[in-house]
mmCIF file of C-alpha atoms and ligand atoms in Angstrom:
data_model
loop_
_atom_site.group_PDB
_atom_site.id
_atom_site.type_symbol
_atom_site.label_atom_id
_atom_site.label_comp_id
_atom_site.label_asym_id
_atom_site.label_seq_id
_atom_site.Cartn_x
_atom_site.Cartn_y
_atom_site.Cartn_z
ATOM 1 C CA MET A 12 -17.315 13.505 1.009
ATOM 2 C CA SER A 13 -20.611 13.825 -0.174
ATOM 3 C CA LEU A 14 -22.936 15.283 2.398
ATOM 4 C CA SER A 15 -26.430 16.584 2.306
ATOM 5 C CA PRO A 16 -26.824 19.689 0.769
ATOM 6 C CA ILE A 17 -28.087 21.138 4.347
ATOM 7 C CA VAL A 18 -26.807 19.258 7.431
ATOM 8 C CA ALA A 19 -28.492 19.126 10.134
ATOM 9 C CA GLY A 20 -27.122 19.911 13.977
ATOM 10 C CA ALA A 21 -27.096 17.839 17.072
ATOM 11 C CA TRP A 22 -25.715 20.344 19.312
ATOM 12 C CA ARG A 23 -29.188 21.424 20.961
ATOM 13 C CA LEU A 24 -30.702 17.910 21.050
ATOM 14 C CA ALA A 25 -30.310 17.508 24.476
ATOM 15 C CA ASP A 26 -31.863 20.315 25.254
ATOM 16 C CA TRP A 27 -35.161 18.862 23.525
ATOM 17 C CA THR A 28 -35.568 16.598 26.131
ATOM 18 C CA TRP A 29 -37.265 14.107 23.529
ATOM 19 C CA ASN A 30 -37.618 10.260 24.426
ATOM 20 C CA ALA A 31 -35.271 7.986 22.276
ATOM 21 C CA ALA A 32 -38.388 7.505 19.858
ATOM 22 C CA GLU A 33 -38.837 11.456 19.460
ATOM 23 C CA ARG A 34 -35.268 11.538 18.701
ATOM 24 C CA LEU A 35 -35.856 8.800 15.975
ATOM 25 C CA ALA A 36 -38.881 10.625 14.865
ATOM 26 C CA TRP A 37 -36.683 13.777 14.039
ATOM 27 C CA ILE A 38 -33.623 11.669 12.442
ATOM 28 C CA GLU A 39 -36.472 10.375 10.131
ATOM 29 C CA GLY A 40 -38.289 13.368 9.475
ATOM 30 C CA CYS A 41 -35.075 14.815 8.626
ATOM 31 C CA LEU A 42 -33.994 12.319 5.859
ATOM 32 C CA ASP A 43 -37.451 12.649 4.584
ATOM 33 C CA LEU A 44 -36.292 16.061 3.688
ATOM 34 C CA GLY A 45 -33.265 15.206 2.279
ATOM 35 C CA VAL A 46 -31.270 16.114 5.284
ATOM 36 C CA THR A 47 -29.292 13.094 5.976
ATOM 37 C CA SER A 48 -26.050 14.055 7.294
ATOM 38 C CA PHE A 49 -25.767 15.140 10.975
ATOM 39 C CA ASP A 50 -23.204 16.994 12.865
ATOM 40 C CA HIS A 51 -22.338 15.850 15.860
ATOM 41 C CA ALA A 52 -19.313 16.610 19.078
ATOM 42 C CA ASP A 53 -17.982 14.746 21.518
ATOM 43 C CA ILE A 54 -18.721 17.290 23.730
ATOM 44 C CA TYR A 55 -22.177 18.143 22.792
ATOM 45 C CA GLY A 56 -24.591 17.950 25.549
ATOM 46 C CA GLY A 57 -22.061 18.063 28.118
ATOM 47 C CA TYR A 58 -20.542 14.767 26.419
ATOM 48 C CA ARG A 59 -24.439 13.569 26.176
ATOM 49 C CA VAL A 60 -25.670 13.775 22.634
ATOM 50 C CA GLU A 61 -23.817 11.472 20.468
ATOM 51 C CA GLU A 62 -25.579 8.657 22.893
ATOM 52 C CA LEU A 63 -28.572 10.195 22.697
ATOM 53 C CA PHE A 64 -28.519 10.187 18.905
ATOM 54 C CA GLY A 65 -27.230 6.439 18.918
ATOM 55 C CA GLU A 66 -29.879 5.180 21.307
ATOM 56 C CA ALA A 67 -32.596 6.501 18.631
ATOM 57 C CA LEU A 68 -30.460 4.850 15.980
ATOM 58 C CA ALA A 69 -30.363 1.685 18.008
ATOM 59 C CA LEU A 70 -34.157 1.377 17.722
ATOM 60 C CA SER A 71 -33.539 1.485 13.488
ATOM 61 C CA PRO A 72 -30.719 0.281 13.070
ATOM 62 C CA SER A 73 -30.703 -0.081 9.591
ATOM 63 C CA VAL A 74 -31.732 4.229 9.575
ATOM 64 C CA ARG A 75 -27.668 3.976 9.619
ATOM 65 C CA GLN A 76 -27.302 3.309 6.046
ATOM 66 C CA ARG A 77 -29.369 6.499 4.959
ATOM 67 C CA LEU A 78 -27.317 8.973 6.866
ATOM 68 C CA GLN A 79 -24.249 10.680 7.464
ATOM 69 C CA LEU A 80 -21.992 11.130 10.551
ATOM 70 C CA VAL A 81 -19.875 14.608 11.590
ATOM 71 C CA THR A 82 -18.148 14.336 15.136
ATOM 72 C CA LYS A 83 -15.592 16.346 16.337
ATOM 73 C CA CYS A 84 -12.871 15.988 18.992
ATOM 74 C CA GLY A 85 -9.929 17.993 20.315
ATOM 75 C CA ILE A 86 -11.664 20.328 23.296
ATOM 76 C CA ARG A 87 -11.629 18.835 26.520
ATOM 77 C CA LEU A 88 -14.195 20.635 28.387
ATOM 78 C CA CYS A 89 -14.694 21.129 32.582
ATOM 79 C CA HIS A 90 -17.165 18.766 33.295
ATOM 80 C CA PRO A 91 -18.438 16.129 36.099
ATOM 81 C CA ALA A 92 -17.887 13.228 33.145
ATOM 82 C CA ARG A 93 -14.035 14.196 33.026
ATOM 83 C CA SER A 94 -13.153 15.169 36.707
ATOM 84 C CA ALA A 95 -9.070 14.592 35.509
ATOM 85 C CA HIS A 96 -9.830 18.293 33.504
ATOM 86 C CA ARG A 97 -8.920 20.980 35.836
ATOM 87 C CA ILE A 98 -9.007 23.958 32.780
ATOM 88 C CA LYS A 99 -11.027 24.004 29.269
ATOM 89 C CA HIS A 100 -8.381 23.314 26.704
ATOM 90 C CA TYR A 101 -7.380 21.865 23.591
ATOM 91 C CA ASP A 102 -5.659 18.368 22.587
ATOM 92 C CA THR A 103 -4.750 17.061 19.514
ATOM 93 C CA SER A 104 -2.525 14.586 20.613
ATOM 94 C CA ALA A 105 -2.864 11.151 18.641
ATOM 95 C CA PRO A 106 -4.054 9.391 21.329
ATOM 96 C CA HIS A 107 -6.660 12.046 22.418
ATOM 97 C CA ILE A 108 -7.517 12.144 18.893
ATOM 98 C CA ILE A 109 -7.946 8.359 18.572
ATOM 99 C CA ALA A 110 -9.709 7.538 21.874
ATOM 100 C CA SER A 111 -12.061 10.332 20.973
ATOM 101 C CA ALA A 112 -12.802 9.223 17.500
ATOM 102 C CA GLU A 113 -13.332 5.138 19.052
ATOM 103 C CA GLU A 114 -15.481 6.815 22.107
ATOM 104 C CA SER A 115 -17.600 8.409 19.348
ATOM 105 C CA LEU A 116 -18.437 5.075 17.336
ATOM 106 C CA ARG A 117 -19.068 3.680 20.769
ATOM 107 C CA LEU A 118 -21.526 5.902 22.117
ATOM 108 C CA LEU A 119 -23.230 6.621 18.223
ATOM 109 C CA GLY A 120 -23.438 2.816 17.861
ATOM 110 C CA THR A 121 -21.577 2.546 14.632
ATOM 111 C CA ASP A 122 -18.610 1.115 13.144
ATOM 112 C CA TYR A 123 -17.205 3.959 10.710
ATOM 113 C CA LEU A 124 -17.821 7.746 11.173
ATOM 114 C CA ASP A 125 -18.184 9.767 7.759
ATOM 115 C CA VAL A 126 -16.213 12.539 8.633
ATOM 116 C CA LEU A 127 -14.121 13.780 11.869
ATOM 117 C CA LEU A 128 -13.010 17.110 12.413
ATOM 118 C CA LEU A 129 -10.775 18.713 14.832
ATOM 119 C CA HIS A 130 -13.303 21.378 16.636
ATOM 120 C CA ARG A 131 -11.042 24.436 17.317
ATOM 121 C CA PRO A 132 -7.401 25.093 16.047
ATOM 122 C CA ASP A 133 -4.994 24.600 19.168
ATOM 123 C CA PRO A 134 -1.976 26.581 19.359
ATOM 124 C CA LEU A 135 -0.131 23.181 20.141
ATOM 125 C CA MET A 136 -1.255 21.151 17.079
ATOM 126 C CA ASP A 137 1.693 18.621 16.013
ATOM 127 C CA ALA A 138 0.657 18.380 12.342
ATOM 128 C CA ASP A 139 2.596 15.464 11.990
ATOM 129 C CA GLU A 140 0.877 13.844 15.027
ATOM 130 C CA VAL A 141 -2.354 15.004 13.952
ATOM 131 C CA ALA A 142 -1.773 13.352 10.273
ATOM 132 C CA ARG A 143 -0.218 9.744 12.187
ATOM 133 C CA ALA A 144 -3.967 9.761 14.512
ATOM 134 C CA PHE A 145 -5.846 10.552 11.206
ATOM 135 C CA ASP A 146 -3.505 7.672 9.136
ATOM 136 C CA GLU A 147 -4.264 4.934 11.408
ATOM 137 C CA LEU A 148 -8.592 5.796 11.712
ATOM 138 C CA ARG A 149 -8.600 5.889 7.906
ATOM 139 C CA THR A 150 -6.380 2.480 7.513
ATOM 140 C CA SER A 151 -8.879 0.951 10.048
ATOM 141 C CA GLY A 152 -11.942 2.217 8.335
ATOM 142 C CA LYS A 153 -12.807 3.634 11.389
ATOM 143 C CA VAL A 154 -13.484 7.133 10.164
ATOM 144 C CA ARG A 155 -13.884 8.332 6.005
ATOM 145 C CA TYR A 156 -12.945 11.918 5.762
ATOM 146 C CA PHE A 157 -10.850 13.972 7.805
ATOM 147 C CA GLY A 158 -11.296 18.235 7.951
ATOM 148 C CA VAL A 159 -11.434 20.932 10.604
ATOM 149 C CA SER A 160 -13.259 23.550 12.522
ATOM 150 C CA ASN A 161 -12.355 27.034 13.046
ATOM 151 C CA PHE A 162 -9.448 27.244 11.500
ATOM 152 C CA SER A 163 -7.471 30.166 9.718
ATOM 153 C CA PRO A 164 -6.432 29.880 6.411
ATOM 154 C CA ALA A 165 -3.327 29.542 7.788
ATOM 155 C CA GLN A 166 -3.719 26.693 10.297
ATOM 156 C CA TYR A 167 -5.357 24.492 7.741
ATOM 157 C CA ASP A 168 -2.688 24.316 5.365
ATOM 158 C CA VAL A 169 -0.143 23.768 8.015
ATOM 159 C CA LEU A 170 -2.495 20.670 8.667
ATOM 160 C CA GLN A 171 -3.320 19.915 4.498
ATOM 161 C CA SER A 172 0.431 19.537 4.100
ATOM 162 C CA ARG A 173 0.611 16.906 5.787
ATOM 163 C CA THR A 174 -3.021 14.722 5.580
ATOM 164 C CA PRO A 175 -6.024 15.043 3.184
ATOM 165 C CA LEU A 176 -8.708 17.294 4.304
ATOM 166 C CA VAL A 177 -11.945 18.279 2.867
ATOM 167 C CA THR A 178 -13.850 20.696 5.308
ATOM 168 C CA ASN A 179 -13.368 23.732 7.377
ATOM 169 C CA GLN A 180 -16.616 24.231 9.165
ATOM 170 C CA ILE A 181 -17.235 27.792 9.877
ATOM 171 C CA GLU A 182 -19.468 30.457 11.752
ATOM 172 C CA TRP A 183 -20.936 32.577 8.973
ATOM 173 C CA HIS A 184 -24.050 34.822 8.782
ATOM 174 C CA PRO A 185 -25.537 38.043 8.141
ATOM 175 C CA LEU A 186 -24.186 39.461 11.622
ATOM 176 C CA HIS A 187 -20.545 37.102 11.169
ATOM 177 C CA ARG A 188 -19.259 38.611 7.840
ATOM 178 C CA ALA A 189 -15.738 38.170 8.843
ATOM 179 C CA PRO A 190 -15.279 34.783 6.927
ATOM 180 C CA LEU A 191 -16.024 37.129 3.657
ATOM 181 C CA THR A 192 -13.251 39.364 4.092
ATOM 182 C CA ASP A 193 -10.286 37.652 6.141
ATOM 183 C CA GLY A 194 -9.601 35.259 3.636
ATOM 184 C CA THR A 195 -11.482 32.416 4.920
ATOM 185 C CA LEU A 196 -13.578 31.924 1.985
ATOM 186 C CA ASP A 197 -11.003 32.622 -0.748
ATOM 187 C CA HIS A 198 -9.065 30.034 0.959
ATOM 188 C CA CYS A 199 -12.170 27.387 0.782
ATOM 189 C CA GLN A 200 -12.631 28.336 -3.390
ATOM 190 C CA ARG A 201 -8.770 28.223 -3.411
ATOM 191 C CA ARG A 202 -8.365 24.727 -2.444
ATOM 192 C CA ARG A 203 -11.823 23.564 -3.959
ATOM 193 C CA ILE A 204 -13.344 22.473 -0.565
ATOM 194 C CA ARG A 205 -17.337 23.167 0.560
ATOM 195 C CA PRO A 206 -16.937 25.140 4.066
ATOM 196 C CA MET A 207 -19.852 23.965 6.556
ATOM 197 C CA ILE A 208 -21.733 27.090 7.833
ATOM 198 C CA TRP A 209 -22.616 26.698 11.574
ATOM 199 C CA SER A 210 -24.779 29.065 13.145
ATOM 200 C CA PRO A 211 -26.324 29.655 9.685
ATOM 201 C CA LEU A 212 -29.404 31.896 11.392
ATOM 202 C CA ALA A 213 -27.175 33.461 14.403
ATOM 203 C CA GLY A 214 -28.208 30.571 16.886
ATOM 204 C CA GLY A 215 -31.268 32.494 16.102
ATOM 205 C CA THR A 216 -30.252 35.954 17.046
ATOM 206 C CA LEU A 217 -31.554 36.780 13.359
ATOM 207 C CA PHE A 218 -35.256 36.481 14.192
ATOM 208 C CA THR A 219 -34.472 37.674 18.017
ATOM 209 C CA GLY A 220 -31.620 39.836 18.374
ATOM 210 C CA GLU A 221 -32.344 43.293 19.640
ATOM 211 C CA GLU A 222 -29.305 45.358 18.200
ATOM 212 C CA ALA A 223 -29.632 47.405 15.684
ATOM 213 C CA ALA A 224 -27.776 45.026 12.723
ATOM 214 C CA ALA A 225 -29.786 42.276 13.476
ATOM 215 C CA ARG A 226 -33.111 44.862 13.188
ATOM 216 C CA ARG A 227 -32.097 45.413 10.010
ATOM 217 C CA VAL A 228 -31.318 41.663 8.753
ATOM 218 C CA ARG A 229 -34.123 40.620 9.551
ATOM 219 C CA GLY A 230 -36.001 43.966 8.140
ATOM 220 C CA MET A 231 -34.427 42.789 4.685
ATOM 221 C CA LEU A 232 -34.996 39.051 5.028
ATOM 222 C CA GLN A 233 -38.587 39.305 5.331
ATOM 223 C CA GLN A 234 -38.742 41.868 2.585
ATOM 224 C CA ILE A 235 -37.107 39.826 -0.093
ATOM 225 C CA ALA A 236 -39.104 36.748 1.999
ATOM 226 C CA ILE A 237 -42.315 38.526 1.128
ATOM 227 C CA ALA A 238 -41.547 39.469 -2.637
ATOM 228 C CA ARG A 239 -39.993 35.890 -2.965
ATOM 229 C CA GLY A 240 -42.863 34.177 -1.389
ATOM 230 C CA VAL A 241 -41.051 31.911 0.979
ATOM 231 C CA SER A 242 -39.777 32.511 4.359
ATOM 232 C CA ALA A 243 -37.450 34.859 6.141
ATOM 233 C CA ALA A 244 -34.940 31.527 7.117
ATOM 234 C CA THR A 245 -35.079 30.363 3.684
ATOM 235 C CA ILE A 246 -33.698 33.566 2.324
ATOM 236 C CA ALA A 247 -31.138 33.892 5.267
ATOM 237 C CA PHE A 248 -30.140 29.926 4.111
ATOM 238 C CA ALA A 249 -30.133 30.948 0.145
ATOM 239 C CA TRP A 250 -27.944 33.779 1.158
ATOM 240 C CA LEU A 251 -25.268 32.045 2.144
ATOM 241 C CA LEU A 252 -25.426 29.132 -0.260
ATOM 242 C CA ARG A 253 -25.265 31.651 -2.860
ATOM 243 C CA HIS A 254 -21.453 32.415 -2.200
ATOM 244 C CA PRO A 255 -19.594 30.332 -4.807
ATOM 245 C CA SER A 256 -17.455 28.290 -2.179
ATOM 246 C CA ARG A 257 -20.495 26.094 -2.099
ATOM 247 C CA PRO A 258 -21.240 26.137 1.349
ATOM 248 C CA ILE A 259 -22.686 23.626 3.003
ATOM 249 C CA PRO A 260 -25.146 24.901 6.355
ATOM 250 C CA ILE A 261 -25.959 22.938 9.345
ATOM 251 C CA ALA A 262 -29.229 24.034 10.801
ATOM 252 C CA GLY A 263 -29.783 23.322 14.039
ATOM 253 C CA SER A 264 -33.906 23.559 14.715
ATOM 254 C CA GLY A 265 -35.702 20.946 16.562
ATOM 255 C CA ARG A 266 -38.465 21.676 14.736
ATOM 256 C CA LEU A 267 -39.079 19.855 11.492
ATOM 257 C CA GLU A 268 -40.732 22.927 9.452
ATOM 258 C CA ALA A 269 -37.284 24.668 10.083
ATOM 259 C CA MET A 270 -35.844 22.242 8.641
ATOM 260 C CA ARG A 271 -37.846 22.431 5.493
ATOM 261 C CA GLU A 272 -37.141 26.052 5.244
ATOM 262 C CA ALA A 273 -33.590 25.265 5.286
ATOM 263 C CA VAL A 274 -34.004 22.810 2.588
ATOM 264 C CA ALA A 275 -36.369 25.225 0.595
ATOM 265 C CA ALA A 276 -33.519 27.742 0.133
ATOM 266 C CA THR A 277 -31.523 25.326 -2.284
ATOM 267 C CA THR A 278 -34.166 25.915 -5.094
ATOM 268 C CA ILE A 279 -33.515 29.890 -4.768
ATOM 269 C CA ARG A 280 -30.448 31.714 -6.042
ATOM 270 C CA LEU A 281 -30.464 35.405 -4.873
ATOM 271 C CA ASP A 282 -29.203 37.924 -7.372
ATOM 272 C CA ALA A 283 -26.561 40.290 -6.981
ATOM 273 C CA GLN A 284 -28.350 43.196 -5.618
ATOM 274 C CA GLU A 285 -30.698 40.858 -3.194
ATOM 275 C CA TRP A 286 -27.611 39.341 -1.775
ATOM 276 C CA THR A 287 -25.346 42.689 -1.310
ATOM 277 C CA GLU A 288 -29.249 44.203 0.141
ATOM 278 C CA ILE A 289 -28.867 41.663 2.946
ATOM 279 C CA TYR A 290 -24.467 41.968 3.217
ATOM 280 C CA THR A 291 -24.976 45.825 3.745
ATOM 281 C CA ALA A 292 -27.854 45.629 6.186
ATOM 282 C CA GLY A 293 -25.144 44.193 8.312
ATOM 283 C CA THR A 294 -22.604 46.410 7.640
ATOM 284 C CA GLY A 295 -24.967 49.615 7.873
ATOM 285 C CA ARG A 296 -23.402 50.892 5.068
ATOM 286 C CA ASP A 297 -22.981 50.256 1.273
ATOM 287 C CA VAL A 298 -20.447 48.533 -0.394
ATOM 288 C CA PRO A 299 -17.407 50.965 -1.115
HETATM 289 P P1 LIG B 301 -28.976 27.957 14.130
HETATM 290 O O1 LIG B 301 -29.991 27.119 12.962
HETATM 291 O O2 LIG B 301 -28.438 29.116 13.861
HETATM 292 O O3 LIG B 301 -29.808 28.401 15.072
HETATM 293 C C1 LIG B 301 -30.915 27.600 15.741
HETATM 294 C C2 LIG B 301 -31.477 28.170 16.800
HETATM 295 O O4 LIG B 301 -32.148 28.710 16.407
HETATM 296 C C3 LIG B 301 -32.483 27.154 17.378
HETATM 297 O O5 LIG B 301 -32.476 27.692 18.730
HETATM 298 C C4 LIG B 301 -33.683 27.308 16.840
HETATM 299 O O6 LIG B 301 -34.577 27.397 17.408
HETATM 300 C C5 LIG B 301 -33.732 28.860 16.244
HETATM 301 N N1 LIG B 301 -34.452 29.034 15.100
HETATM 302 C C6 LIG B 301 -34.472 28.499 13.914
HETATM 303 N N2 LIG B 301 -35.140 28.841 13.227
HETATM 304 C C7 LIG B 301 -35.670 30.018 13.789
HETATM 305 C C8 LIG B 301 -37.054 31.269 13.500
HETATM 306 N N3 LIG B 301 -37.296 30.831 12.258
HETATM 307 N N4 LIG B 301 -36.858 32.319 14.501
HETATM 308 C C9 LIG B 301 -36.327 31.931 15.504
HETATM 309 N N5 LIG B 301 -35.220 30.943 16.253
HETATM 310 C C10 LIG B 301 -34.921 30.308 15.224
HETATM 311 O O7 LIG B 301 -27.993 26.829 13.918
HETATM 312 P P2 LIG B 301 -27.466 26.239 15.771
HETATM 313 O O8 LIG B 301 -27.650 25.733 16.326
HETATM 314 O O9 LIG B 301 -26.375 27.924 16.471
HETATM 315 O O10 LIG B 301 -25.693 25.809 14.736
HETATM 316 C C11 LIG B 301 -26.014 24.409 14.279
HETATM 317 C C12 LIG B 301 -24.801 23.661 14.335
HETATM 318 O O11 LIG B 301 -23.840 23.762 14.023
HETATM 319 C C13 LIG B 301 -24.921 23.092 15.879
HETATM 320 O O12 LIG B 301 -25.811 22.489 16.330
HETATM 321 C C14 LIG B 301 -24.018 22.310 15.866
HETATM 322 O O13 LIG B 301 -23.780 20.982 14.881
HETATM 323 C C15 LIG B 301 -22.999 22.962 14.692
HETATM 324 N N6 LIG B 301 -22.042 24.147 15.708
HETATM 325 C C16 LIG B 301 -20.872 23.857 15.243
HETATM 326 C C17 LIG B 301 -19.601 24.513 15.896
HETATM 327 C C18 LIG B 301 -17.818 24.605 16.178
HETATM 328 O O14 LIG B 301 -17.477 25.248 16.565
HETATM 329 N N7 LIG B 301 -18.291 23.564 14.671
HETATM 330 C C19 LIG B 301 -20.465 25.655 17.027
HETATM 331 C C20 LIG B 301 -21.728 25.893 17.307
HETATM 332 C C21 LIG B 301 -22.274 25.123 15.974
HETATM 333 P P3 LIG B 301 -36.023 25.953 17.102
HETATM 334 O O15 LIG B 301 -35.125 24.920 17.539
HETATM 335 O O16 LIG B 301 -37.391 26.401 17.979
HETATM 336 O O17 LIG B 301 -36.348 26.346 15.788
#
């Protein structure tokens, strides 16, 4: 799997209410910054985002060769577009995985996905059945690599015992530090897989949150940013990139300037004291 060091997240794309030309301009702007990988899910924007992205790509078909597409499947939402769903639930059956991947291909207007992830751990997941679905999609050339999202190390290992996986896409930022202590990032190092990181800025809360921890983290990010001559957002991305598991953050902004700030972090290596200052701003106490 070869993704760009910063991935662009398409979750909020429908909220930006852009026309297809504006969506293409964002895609091309990301590419110009070296952000060549785009993260999707079948459900984003109420099952709309993949189609909106595909419409933009159709305006300039050669762009597809310059980017990598990651998408996800396995969540079934209650939504007018899916009237048969009585309750939000998970479905990792082979027919659903294959049908969802094929629908993603159709909506994105492409004949292959670079990476397909199971969006959430499914208590009813049959690892052998998922492996059969992945094998079929791989053999037919429809999907190149497979992974998971929000899986615990144990859940990851069950599926990895049946079929090769390349990543676990997880939430991690200074206000959500659990992956550092619950074994998730240790597991990535043990498996030598690079985690993809969602909501690297806590969905913007790092800069807008009023809780004490958010205020402390924001203050520390700003202090280090001033000393380094970069933006606080750049330091927030650098904090993630410093980890030896070589994380791949997914930036979720529609502003190309915010994408530029994320990319700028790839040239910064925080030292252990700077890193710990941000960590302890989150916890509110010194490390033991
Ligand atoms: P994020 O980068 O943490 O948050 C993006 C939000 O922060 C946007 O609303 C953005 O607003 C705002 N923001 C960015 N810079 C800011 C700043 N300097 N000051 C104030 N606000 C700022 O990421 P995210 O969108 O939550 O998630 C990123 C991607 O992860 C998603 O697009 C999706 O692909 C993926 N994801 C995956 C899962 C999963 O379960 N696997 C779950 C959630 C998300 P502007 O647009 O105005 O900059």
